[in-house]
Amino acid sequence: MIQRCIQCGATYPLERVLYTCAACGDLLEIAVDAEDVRRLPTGAASGEVAGGPRPARGPATTLAAGSAGAAGGVWRYAAALPVEAAQAISLGEGATRLHRCERLGRELGVDALYVKTEGDNPTGSFKDRGMTVGVTQARRIGAQSVACASTGNTSASMAAYAAKAGLEAVVLVPDGKIAMGKLAQAVAHAARIVQIAGNFDDAMRLVQELSSGDGRTYLLNSINPFRLEGQKTLAYEVCDTLGDAPDTIVLPLGNAGNISAIWKGICEFHLAGRISRRPRMIGVQAAGAAPLAAFLRGQCREPRMADPETIASAIRIGAPVSWKKAAAAITDSRGSAESVTDEEILRAQRDLARLEGLFVEPSSATPIAWLRRERPTGLGTVVCVATGHGLKDPDAVLREAPNITKAGATLTELRSALG
Ligand code: F0G
């Protein structure tokens, strides 16, 4: 495996610390051989069930007692990852559940609707898939600290994996703009947290300037191609669970790393002959923070938007760093970038919780919001990626008058309160 520029094709060894191409400045990716992908185990990934109870996780990650090394979940796919499983800094990420959602599917007019709950991951979001690989790489290159800008989940995840690895974590977050659960996680894992007087895009610019070329402070935003390698395993898992690729994958789109990672995983499986088709990729942004949707519709000259605003704070991003990779994923898959309003997002979040028992954070409900509004036909088997757990952002559900009634402490009063 090797690092390669997506634009000029320049290549670099895996040990070289780079965040963008040294020759032309564009994004890097990890080039993986089809042979490596063919070596992966076949069959349904363990710990991952469609619609049934979940078997216990394998012992590999929990018995490691402070040491590195892992086997299940993300690390089941180690042969196609750019770091060694024996060196892995792992908390047992991946092997998340894929739920068949019949009740919601009926309401939305989608015959085969699945939701992949990435909130099952150790810190409650998909970021853990990327962070286990990214922090393992940080150790490999001898970093002393790791750094990121974040709307919340990246910082929570990076702080946890840095703690496990014994590295210092530096996180830059937009002041007052991240959900309480995520901030609490970064605090608990003892990260150095700096609230920037600006938005995520300001924090992203600053952390890139802060991260050093010698890797002492190693940048772990999704511009880092090692992160995306971990995140591509979501695609592998979905295909292994379903036995082939779905027809459509719908997911929230913020900094645009995840859609790029998932598409990369799909293309690798396809090239290796493990799936018969490639799904359409649909990225859903919040209407107040939809630079890529506007750009791909030809409404602006670059995917950039000042002062992004939405209740879905995870995707309150105006200048997505990985937009080029995401645009390629969308175009090559004949997909699209869409946007939904905050009202539609909150309704979709309630729908998932009310009809399917799945509590996800607002950003994670954008795919359902889009399906409800558009009611598109001919999508076939649809997998929606619910990227983060609902408990990350309790304020979002509690801000509307909650369904709570008060009653005195007698049965009569209770009965009357219940009507
Ligand atoms: N969903 C959740 C829950 C997220 O936290 C994010 C991004 C996304 C979707 C969008 O993914 O950026 O790869 O397109 N959160 C980042 C963070 C930006 O800092 O936690 P993306």
Short mmCIF file of C-alpha atoms and ligand atoms in Angstrom, two decimals:
data_model
loop_
_atom_site.label_atom_id
_atom_site.label_comp_id
_atom_site.label_asym_id
_atom_site.label_seq_id
_atom_site.Cartn_x
_atom_site.Cartn_y
_atom_site.Cartn_z
CA MET A 1 0.00 0.00 0.00
CA ILE A 2 1.04 3.55 -0.67
CA GLN A 3 -0.23 7.12 -0.29
CA ARG A 4 -1.30 8.64 -3.59
CA CYS A 5 -2.53 12.07 -4.67
CA ILE A 6 -6.05 12.00 -6.14
CA GLN A 7 -5.13 14.78 -8.58
CA CYS A 8 -1.55 14.36 -9.87
CA GLY A 9 -1.00 10.73 -8.87
CA ALA A 10 2.23 11.42 -6.94
CA THR A 11 2.94 8.61 -4.48
CA TYR A 12 4.47 8.53 -1.00
CA PRO A 13 5.32 5.73 1.43
CA LEU A 14 2.89 5.07 4.29
CA GLU A 15 5.41 6.27 6.90
CA ARG A 16 5.70 9.76 5.37
CA VAL A 17 3.74 12.37 7.38
CA LEU A 18 1.64 14.32 4.91
CA TYR A 19 -1.89 15.68 4.95
CA THR A 20 -1.98 16.85 1.34
CA CYS A 21 0.15 16.16 -1.73
CA ALA A 22 3.66 17.62 -1.46
CA ALA A 23 3.69 18.18 -5.23
CA CYS A 24 0.31 19.78 -5.95
CA GLY A 25 -1.43 20.27 -2.60
CA ASP A 26 -4.48 18.14 -3.39
CA LEU A 27 -6.01 15.37 -1.26
CA LEU A 28 -4.26 12.07 -0.63
CA GLU A 29 -5.70 8.58 -0.56
CA ILE A 30 -4.35 5.16 0.32
CA ALA A 31 -3.99 2.95 -2.75
CA VAL A 32 -5.03 -0.60 -1.85
CA ASP A 33 -4.42 -3.63 -4.12
CA ALA A 34 -7.37 -5.76 -5.14
CA GLU A 35 -5.28 -8.72 -3.95
CA ASP A 36 -5.36 -7.36 -0.38
CA VAL A 37 -9.14 -7.08 -0.55
CA ARG A 38 -9.44 -10.64 -1.93
CA ARG A 39 -7.59 -11.88 1.16
CA LEU A 40 -10.32 -10.61 3.49
CA PRO A 41 -12.58 -13.12 5.25
CA THR A 42 -15.92 -13.66 3.51
CA GLY A 43 -19.44 -14.05 4.93
CA ALA A 44 -21.47 -11.96 7.36
CA ALA A 45 -19.42 -9.95 9.84
CA SER A 46 -19.85 -11.24 13.39
CA GLY A 47 -21.67 -9.06 15.87
CA GLU A 48 -23.80 -7.64 13.15
CA VAL A 49 -27.35 -8.81 12.60
CA ALA A 50 -30.19 -7.60 10.46
CA GLY A 51 -33.23 -7.32 12.67
CA GLY A 52 -32.38 -9.93 15.30
CA PRO A 53 -30.67 -9.97 18.69
CA ARG A 54 -26.98 -9.22 18.72
CA PRO A 55 -24.43 -11.88 19.58
CA ALA A 56 -21.80 -10.97 22.15
CA ARG A 57 -18.73 -9.23 20.80
CA GLY A 58 -15.61 -11.34 20.38
CA PRO A 59 -13.12 -11.18 23.22
CA ALA A 60 -10.27 -9.79 21.15
CA THR A 61 -10.59 -6.15 22.10
CA THR A 62 -11.82 -6.38 25.66
CA LEU A 63 -9.22 -8.86 26.89
CA ALA A 64 -6.30 -6.92 25.51
CA ALA A 65 -5.91 -5.19 28.91
CA GLY A 66 -4.27 -1.96 27.92
CA SER A 67 -2.18 -3.46 25.17
CA ALA A 68 -2.65 -2.94 21.48
CA GLY A 69 -3.96 -5.50 19.00
CA ALA A 70 -7.43 -6.34 17.73
CA ALA A 71 -9.31 -8.79 15.52
CA GLY A 72 -13.08 -8.15 15.16
CA GLY A 73 -15.15 -5.27 13.84
CA VAL A 74 -13.01 -2.86 11.82
CA TRP A 75 -9.99 -5.13 12.32
CA ARG A 76 -11.68 -8.07 10.67
CA TYR A 77 -10.66 -6.17 7.53
CA ALA A 78 -7.03 -5.62 8.58
CA ALA A 79 -5.63 -7.07 5.34
CA ALA A 80 -7.05 -4.04 3.50
CA LEU A 81 -5.96 -1.46 6.10
CA PRO A 82 -2.68 0.51 6.00
CA VAL A 83 -1.62 -0.34 9.58
CA GLU A 84 -0.97 -3.66 11.35
CA ALA A 85 -3.73 -5.19 13.48
CA ALA A 86 -1.08 -6.27 15.98
CA GLN A 87 -0.32 -2.58 16.64
CA ALA A 88 -3.96 -1.47 16.74
CA ILE A 89 -5.20 1.01 19.29
CA SER A 90 -8.70 -0.38 19.54
CA LEU A 91 -11.77 0.05 21.72
CA GLY A 92 -13.81 -2.57 19.85
CA GLU A 93 -15.18 -0.40 17.02
CA GLY A 94 -17.20 -1.51 14.03
CA ALA A 95 -19.55 -4.52 13.65
CA THR A 96 -22.46 -2.14 14.21
CA ARG A 97 -26.04 -3.27 13.72
CA LEU A 98 -27.90 -3.07 10.45
CA HIS A 99 -31.60 -2.76 11.28
CA ARG A 100 -34.35 -3.75 8.89
CA CYS A 101 -36.92 -0.96 9.33
CA GLU A 102 -40.28 -2.25 8.14
CA ARG A 103 -42.60 0.17 9.95
CA LEU A 104 -40.74 3.28 8.85
CA GLY A 105 -40.16 1.79 5.40
CA ARG A 106 -43.93 1.42 4.94
CA GLU A 107 -44.46 5.08 5.87
CA LEU A 108 -41.78 6.23 3.49
CA GLY A 109 -42.75 3.90 0.67
CA VAL A 110 -39.38 2.12 0.70
CA ASP A 111 -39.70 -1.67 0.45
CA ALA A 112 -36.32 -2.64 1.82
CA LEU A 113 -35.14 0.03 4.25
CA TYR A 114 -32.13 -0.60 6.50
CA VAL A 115 -30.54 1.68 9.05
CA LYS A 116 -26.93 1.12 10.12
CA THR A 117 -26.60 2.44 13.67
CA GLU A 118 -23.10 3.81 14.05
CA GLY A 119 -24.06 4.98 17.53
CA ASP A 120 -23.22 1.38 18.52
CA ASN A 121 -19.53 2.28 18.32
CA PRO A 122 -17.52 2.78 21.55
CA THR A 123 -17.85 6.57 21.68
CA GLY A 124 -21.23 6.62 19.96
CA SER A 125 -20.39 7.60 16.39
CA PHE A 126 -18.82 6.34 13.16
CA LYS A 127 -15.71 8.38 13.91
CA ASP A 128 -14.33 5.46 15.95
CA ARG A 129 -13.82 3.41 12.78
CA GLY A 130 -11.45 6.04 11.45
CA MET A 131 -9.86 6.95 14.76
CA THR A 132 -8.70 3.41 15.55
CA VAL A 133 -6.67 3.47 12.32
CA GLY A 134 -5.65 7.14 12.60
CA VAL A 135 -4.38 6.86 16.18
CA THR A 136 -2.58 3.61 15.33
CA GLN A 137 -0.82 5.50 12.54
CA ALA A 138 -0.05 8.36 14.97
CA ARG A 139 1.80 5.87 17.17
CA ARG A 140 3.59 4.35 14.19
CA ILE A 141 5.07 7.68 13.10
CA GLY A 142 5.98 8.58 16.69
CA ALA A 143 3.56 11.47 17.26
CA GLN A 144 3.48 13.05 20.71
CA SER A 145 0.06 14.56 20.35
CA VAL A 146 -2.91 14.33 18.03
CA ALA A 147 -5.10 17.24 16.99
CA CYS A 148 -8.41 17.92 15.30
CA ALA A 149 -11.03 20.54 14.67
CA SER A 150 -14.48 19.24 15.41
CA THR A 151 -18.20 19.80 15.56
CA GLY A 152 -18.10 17.32 18.47
CA ASN A 153 -17.91 13.67 17.49
CA THR A 154 -14.41 13.70 16.05
CA SER A 155 -13.10 15.31 19.23
CA ALA A 156 -14.94 12.81 21.47
CA SER A 157 -13.57 9.89 19.49
CA MET A 158 -10.03 11.22 19.12
CA ALA A 159 -9.86 12.02 22.84
CA ALA A 160 -10.86 8.44 23.74
CA TYR A 161 -8.38 6.76 21.39
CA ALA A 162 -5.61 9.17 22.39
CA ALA A 163 -6.28 8.25 26.02
CA LYS A 164 -5.98 4.55 25.17
CA ALA A 165 -2.73 5.21 23.28
CA GLY A 166 -1.25 7.51 25.92
CA LEU A 167 -1.06 10.48 23.55
CA GLU A 168 -2.02 14.07 24.25
CA ALA A 169 -5.21 15.15 22.45
CA VAL A 170 -5.72 18.75 21.33
CA VAL A 171 -9.19 19.64 20.11
CA LEU A 172 -10.45 22.85 18.57
CA VAL A 173 -14.19 23.36 18.72
CA PRO A 174 -16.43 26.26 17.70
CA ASP A 175 -17.36 28.15 20.85
CA GLY A 176 -20.81 27.26 22.17
CA LYS A 177 -21.69 25.34 19.04
CA ILE A 178 -21.19 21.70 19.94
CA ALA A 179 -23.62 19.30 21.59
CA MET A 180 -23.24 18.81 25.33
CA GLY A 181 -22.76 15.03 25.26
CA LYS A 182 -19.84 15.33 22.86
CA LEU A 183 -18.15 18.08 24.85
CA ALA A 184 -18.56 16.01 28.02
CA GLN A 185 -16.77 13.10 26.33
CA ALA A 186 -13.77 15.20 25.35
CA VAL A 187 -13.65 16.59 28.89
CA ALA A 188 -13.85 13.12 30.43
CA HIS A 189 -11.04 11.77 28.27
CA ALA A 190 -8.86 14.68 29.39
CA ALA A 191 -8.32 16.32 26.02
CA ARG A 192 -6.92 19.84 25.81
CA ILE A 193 -10.01 21.64 24.58
CA VAL A 194 -9.85 25.06 22.97
CA GLN A 195 -13.08 26.84 22.09
CA ILE A 196 -12.41 28.98 19.05
CA ALA A 197 -14.24 32.28 18.61
CA GLY A 198 -15.44 31.25 15.18
CA ASN A 199 -17.13 28.36 13.42
CA PHE A 200 -15.93 24.87 12.49
CA ASP A 201 -14.38 26.14 9.27
CA ASP A 202 -12.22 28.60 11.24
CA ALA A 203 -11.17 25.80 13.61
CA MET A 204 -10.35 23.54 10.65
CA ARG A 205 -8.12 26.18 9.07
CA LEU A 206 -6.32 26.77 12.38
CA VAL A 207 -5.68 23.12 13.18
CA GLN A 208 -4.13 22.60 9.75
CA GLU A 209 -1.77 25.46 10.47
CA LEU A 210 -1.01 24.05 13.91
CA SER A 211 -0.24 20.49 12.80
CA SER A 212 3.41 20.04 12.14
CA GLY A 213 5.01 18.38 9.13
CA ASP A 214 7.25 16.32 11.41
CA GLY A 215 4.18 14.63 12.87
CA ARG A 216 4.83 15.69 16.49
CA THR A 217 1.32 17.11 16.45
CA TYR A 218 -0.48 14.73 14.12
CA LEU A 219 -3.64 15.94 12.39
CA LEU A 220 -6.60 13.56 12.67
CA ASN A 221 -9.37 15.24 10.73
CA SER A 222 -10.71 13.26 7.80
CA ILE A 223 -8.36 15.07 5.42
CA ASN A 224 -5.98 12.45 6.87
CA PRO A 225 -6.33 9.46 4.50
CA PHE A 226 -5.66 6.91 7.27
CA ARG A 227 -8.89 7.97 9.00
CA LEU A 228 -10.89 7.26 5.86
CA GLU A 229 -9.40 3.76 5.59
CA GLY A 230 -11.04 2.84 8.88
CA GLN A 231 -14.31 4.44 7.84
CA LYS A 232 -14.47 2.49 4.57
CA THR A 233 -15.10 -0.68 6.60
CA LEU A 234 -18.70 0.48 7.03
CA ALA A 235 -19.21 -0.29 3.34
CA TYR A 236 -17.51 -3.67 3.69
CA GLU A 237 -19.79 -4.57 6.62
CA VAL A 238 -22.97 -3.54 4.85
CA CYS A 239 -22.06 -5.65 1.80
CA ASP A 240 -21.01 -8.64 3.91
CA THR A 241 -24.23 -8.50 5.92
CA LEU A 242 -26.53 -8.16 2.92
CA GLY A 243 -24.54 -10.59 0.75
CA ASP A 244 -24.11 -7.94 -1.96
CA ALA A 245 -24.14 -4.16 -2.22
CA PRO A 246 -27.44 -2.35 -1.58
CA ASP A 247 -28.87 -0.29 -4.46
CA THR A 248 -28.67 3.00 -2.60
CA ILE A 249 -26.74 4.38 0.37
CA VAL A 250 -28.01 7.60 1.95
CA LEU A 251 -25.97 9.42 4.59
CA PRO A 252 -25.45 12.85 6.14
CA LEU A 253 -22.74 14.97 4.59
CA GLY A 254 -20.69 17.53 6.50
CA ASN A 255 -16.95 17.73 5.98
CA ALA A 256 -17.49 15.11 3.24
CA GLY A 257 -15.06 12.49 4.53
CA ASN A 258 -17.48 9.70 5.27
CA ILE A 259 -19.21 9.56 1.89
CA SER A 260 -15.74 9.46 0.30
CA ALA A 261 -14.62 6.65 2.61
CA ILE A 262 -17.73 4.54 2.08
CA TRP A 263 -17.51 4.93 -1.69
CA LYS A 264 -13.86 3.89 -1.57
CA GLY A 265 -14.83 0.72 0.33
CA ILE A 266 -17.55 -0.01 -2.23
CA CYS A 267 -15.18 0.45 -5.17
CA GLU A 268 -12.57 -1.80 -3.57
CA PHE A 269 -15.11 -4.58 -2.97
CA HIS A 270 -16.38 -4.19 -6.53
CA LEU A 271 -12.93 -4.30 -8.07
CA ALA A 272 -12.09 -7.41 -6.05
CA GLY A 273 -15.27 -9.08 -7.33
CA ARG A 274 -16.91 -9.31 -3.91
CA ILE A 275 -20.07 -7.45 -4.96
CA SER A 276 -21.96 -7.43 -8.25
CA ARG A 277 -22.89 -3.73 -8.39
CA ARG A 278 -22.11 -0.34 -6.90
CA PRO A 279 -24.84 1.60 -5.10
CA ARG A 280 -25.93 5.13 -5.77
CA MET A 281 -24.47 7.47 -3.11
CA ILE A 282 -26.74 10.19 -1.77
CA GLY A 283 -25.30 12.75 0.64
CA VAL A 284 -27.77 14.85 2.61
CA GLN A 285 -26.84 18.24 4.04
CA ALA A 286 -28.81 20.60 6.25
CA ALA A 287 -30.41 23.44 4.25
CA GLY A 288 -28.50 26.07 6.25
CA ALA A 289 -25.18 24.33 5.62
CA ALA A 290 -25.44 22.86 2.13
CA PRO A 291 -22.44 24.10 0.14
CA LEU A 292 -21.89 20.87 -1.78
CA ALA A 293 -25.55 20.45 -2.73
CA ALA A 294 -25.57 24.04 -4.04
CA PHE A 295 -22.28 23.58 -5.88
CA LEU A 296 -23.31 20.36 -7.62
CA ARG A 297 -26.56 22.03 -8.72
CA GLY A 298 -24.48 24.80 -10.26
CA GLN A 299 -25.76 27.44 -7.84
CA CYS A 300 -22.31 28.60 -6.76
CA ARG A 301 -18.79 28.56 -8.18
CA GLU A 302 -17.19 26.72 -5.25
CA PRO A 303 -18.56 24.51 -2.46
CA ARG A 304 -18.24 27.17 0.18
CA MET A 305 -20.77 28.98 2.29
CA ALA A 306 -20.26 31.63 4.97
CA ASP A 307 -22.03 31.37 8.36
CA PRO A 308 -23.53 27.87 8.09
CA GLU A 309 -26.41 27.32 10.50
CA THR A 310 -28.50 24.27 11.46
CA ILE A 311 -29.81 22.41 14.49
CA ALA A 312 -27.78 19.44 13.25
CA SER A 313 -24.59 20.84 14.78
CA ALA A 314 -22.48 17.86 13.63
CA ILE A 315 -22.84 18.99 10.02
CA ARG A 316 -22.80 22.76 10.54
CA ILE A 317 -19.96 23.11 8.04
CA GLY A 318 -19.55 25.67 5.27
CA ALA A 319 -16.30 24.57 3.61
CA PRO A 320 -16.09 20.76 3.42
CA VAL A 321 -12.44 19.74 3.25
CA SER A 322 -13.00 16.49 1.31
CA TRP A 323 -15.47 17.94 -1.18
CA LYS A 324 -13.51 16.78 -4.23
CA LYS A 325 -13.58 13.14 -3.18
CA ALA A 326 -17.25 13.43 -2.25
CA ALA A 327 -18.15 15.05 -5.57
CA ALA A 328 -16.41 12.18 -7.39
CA ALA A 329 -18.28 9.60 -5.29
CA ILE A 330 -21.60 11.25 -6.07
CA THR A 331 -20.92 11.68 -9.78
CA ASP A 332 -19.37 8.23 -10.34
CA SER A 333 -22.25 6.53 -8.52
CA ARG A 334 -24.96 8.56 -10.32
CA GLY A 335 -26.02 9.82 -6.90
CA SER A 336 -26.72 13.31 -5.64
CA ALA A 337 -26.17 15.84 -2.87
CA GLU A 338 -29.41 16.95 -1.24
CA SER A 339 -30.54 19.25 1.52
CA VAL A 340 -33.30 19.15 4.13
CA THR A 341 -34.64 21.75 6.56
CA ASP A 342 -34.17 21.64 10.33
CA GLU A 343 -37.89 20.98 10.73
CA GLU A 344 -37.67 17.98 8.42
CA ILE A 345 -34.62 16.72 10.31
CA LEU A 346 -36.33 16.87 13.71
CA ARG A 347 -39.40 15.13 12.37
CA ALA A 348 -37.25 12.35 10.90
CA GLN A 349 -35.38 11.98 14.17
CA ARG A 350 -38.71 11.48 15.96
CA ASP A 351 -39.91 9.04 13.27
CA LEU A 352 -36.91 6.77 13.74
CA ALA A 353 -37.28 6.80 17.50
CA ARG A 354 -41.09 6.42 17.49
CA LEU A 355 -41.41 3.75 14.81
CA GLU A 356 -38.17 1.80 15.03
CA GLY A 357 -36.77 2.27 18.53
CA LEU A 358 -33.67 3.95 17.16
CA PHE A 359 -32.53 7.18 18.80
CA VAL A 360 -30.07 9.04 16.61
CA GLU A 361 -28.67 12.55 16.71
CA PRO A 362 -30.23 15.17 14.39
CA SER A 363 -27.59 15.00 11.65
CA SER A 364 -28.06 11.23 11.46
CA ALA A 365 -31.73 11.70 10.62
CA THR A 366 -31.08 13.71 7.43
CA PRO A 367 -31.33 10.60 5.17
CA ILE A 368 -34.79 9.76 6.56
CA ALA A 369 -35.85 13.40 6.22
CA TRP A 370 -34.88 13.36 2.56
CA LEU A 371 -36.68 10.06 1.90
CA ARG A 372 -39.84 11.37 3.56
CA ARG A 373 -39.92 14.55 1.53
CA GLU A 374 -38.90 13.20 -1.87
CA ARG A 375 -40.53 9.77 -1.68
CA PRO A 376 -38.28 8.72 -4.54
CA THR A 377 -39.17 5.56 -6.40
CA GLY A 378 -36.82 2.95 -7.78
CA LEU A 379 -34.22 3.22 -5.04
CA GLY A 380 -34.28 -0.56 -4.44
CA THR A 381 -32.62 -1.72 -1.24
CA VAL A 382 -31.77 1.40 0.74
CA VAL A 383 -29.23 1.64 3.55
CA CYS A 384 -29.33 4.83 5.62
CA VAL A 385 -26.28 5.52 7.75
CA ALA A 386 -27.25 6.78 11.21
CA THR A 387 -23.87 8.25 12.05
CA GLY A 388 -24.25 9.13 15.75
CA HIS A 389 -26.26 8.25 18.86
CA GLY A 390 -29.18 10.40 20.03
CA LEU A 391 -27.76 10.75 23.54
CA LYS A 392 -24.97 12.87 22.09
CA ASP A 393 -27.33 15.80 21.83
CA PRO A 394 -30.25 15.49 24.29
CA ASP A 395 -31.03 19.22 24.02
CA ALA A 396 -32.19 18.75 20.44
CA VAL A 397 -35.14 16.56 21.45
CA LEU A 398 -35.92 18.32 24.71
CA ARG A 399 -36.18 21.81 23.26
CA GLU A 400 -39.66 21.14 21.90
CA ALA A 401 -42.38 20.71 24.58
CA PRO A 402 -41.61 17.16 25.70
CA ASN A 403 -44.33 14.55 26.25
CA ILE A 404 -44.08 14.64 30.04
CA THR A 405 -47.05 14.96 32.42
CA LYS A 406 -46.88 15.73 36.15
CA ALA A 407 -49.00 14.01 38.77
CA GLY A 408 -49.38 13.82 42.54
CA ALA A 409 -48.14 10.69 44.32
CA THR A 410 -51.50 8.88 44.55
CA LEU A 411 -53.07 6.34 42.21
CA THR A 412 -56.11 8.59 41.68
CA GLU A 413 -53.96 11.50 40.60
CA LEU A 414 -51.83 9.22 38.42
CA ARG A 415 -54.97 7.81 36.72
CA SER A 416 -56.32 11.27 36.06
CA ALA A 417 -52.97 12.43 34.70
CA LEU A 418 -52.89 9.47 32.32
CA GLY A 419 -56.44 10.34 31.19
N1 F0G B 1 -22.85 12.66 11.20
C1 F0G B 1 -22.25 12.94 12.37
C2 F0G B 1 -22.90 12.45 13.61
C3 F0G B 1 -21.05 13.67 12.40
O1 F0G B 1 -20.48 13.94 13.56
C4 F0G B 1 -20.50 14.12 11.18
C5 F0G B 1 -19.26 14.89 11.15
C6 F0G B 1 -21.16 13.78 9.99
C7 F0G B 1 -22.32 13.05 10.03
C8 F0G B 1 -20.63 14.19 8.66
O2 F0G B 1 -19.58 13.38 8.26
O3 F0G B 1 -17.92 15.18 7.94
O4 F0G B 1 -17.48 12.89 7.11
O5 F0G B 1 -19.20 14.32 6.02
N2 F0G B 1 -18.68 15.32 12.17
C9 F0G B 1 -17.35 15.95 12.20
C10 F0G B 1 -16.91 16.18 13.62
C11 F0G B 1 -17.21 17.10 11.31
O6 F0G B 1 -16.10 17.06 13.88
O7 F0G B 1 -17.35 15.44 14.50
P1 F0G B 1 -18.48 13.98 7.26
#
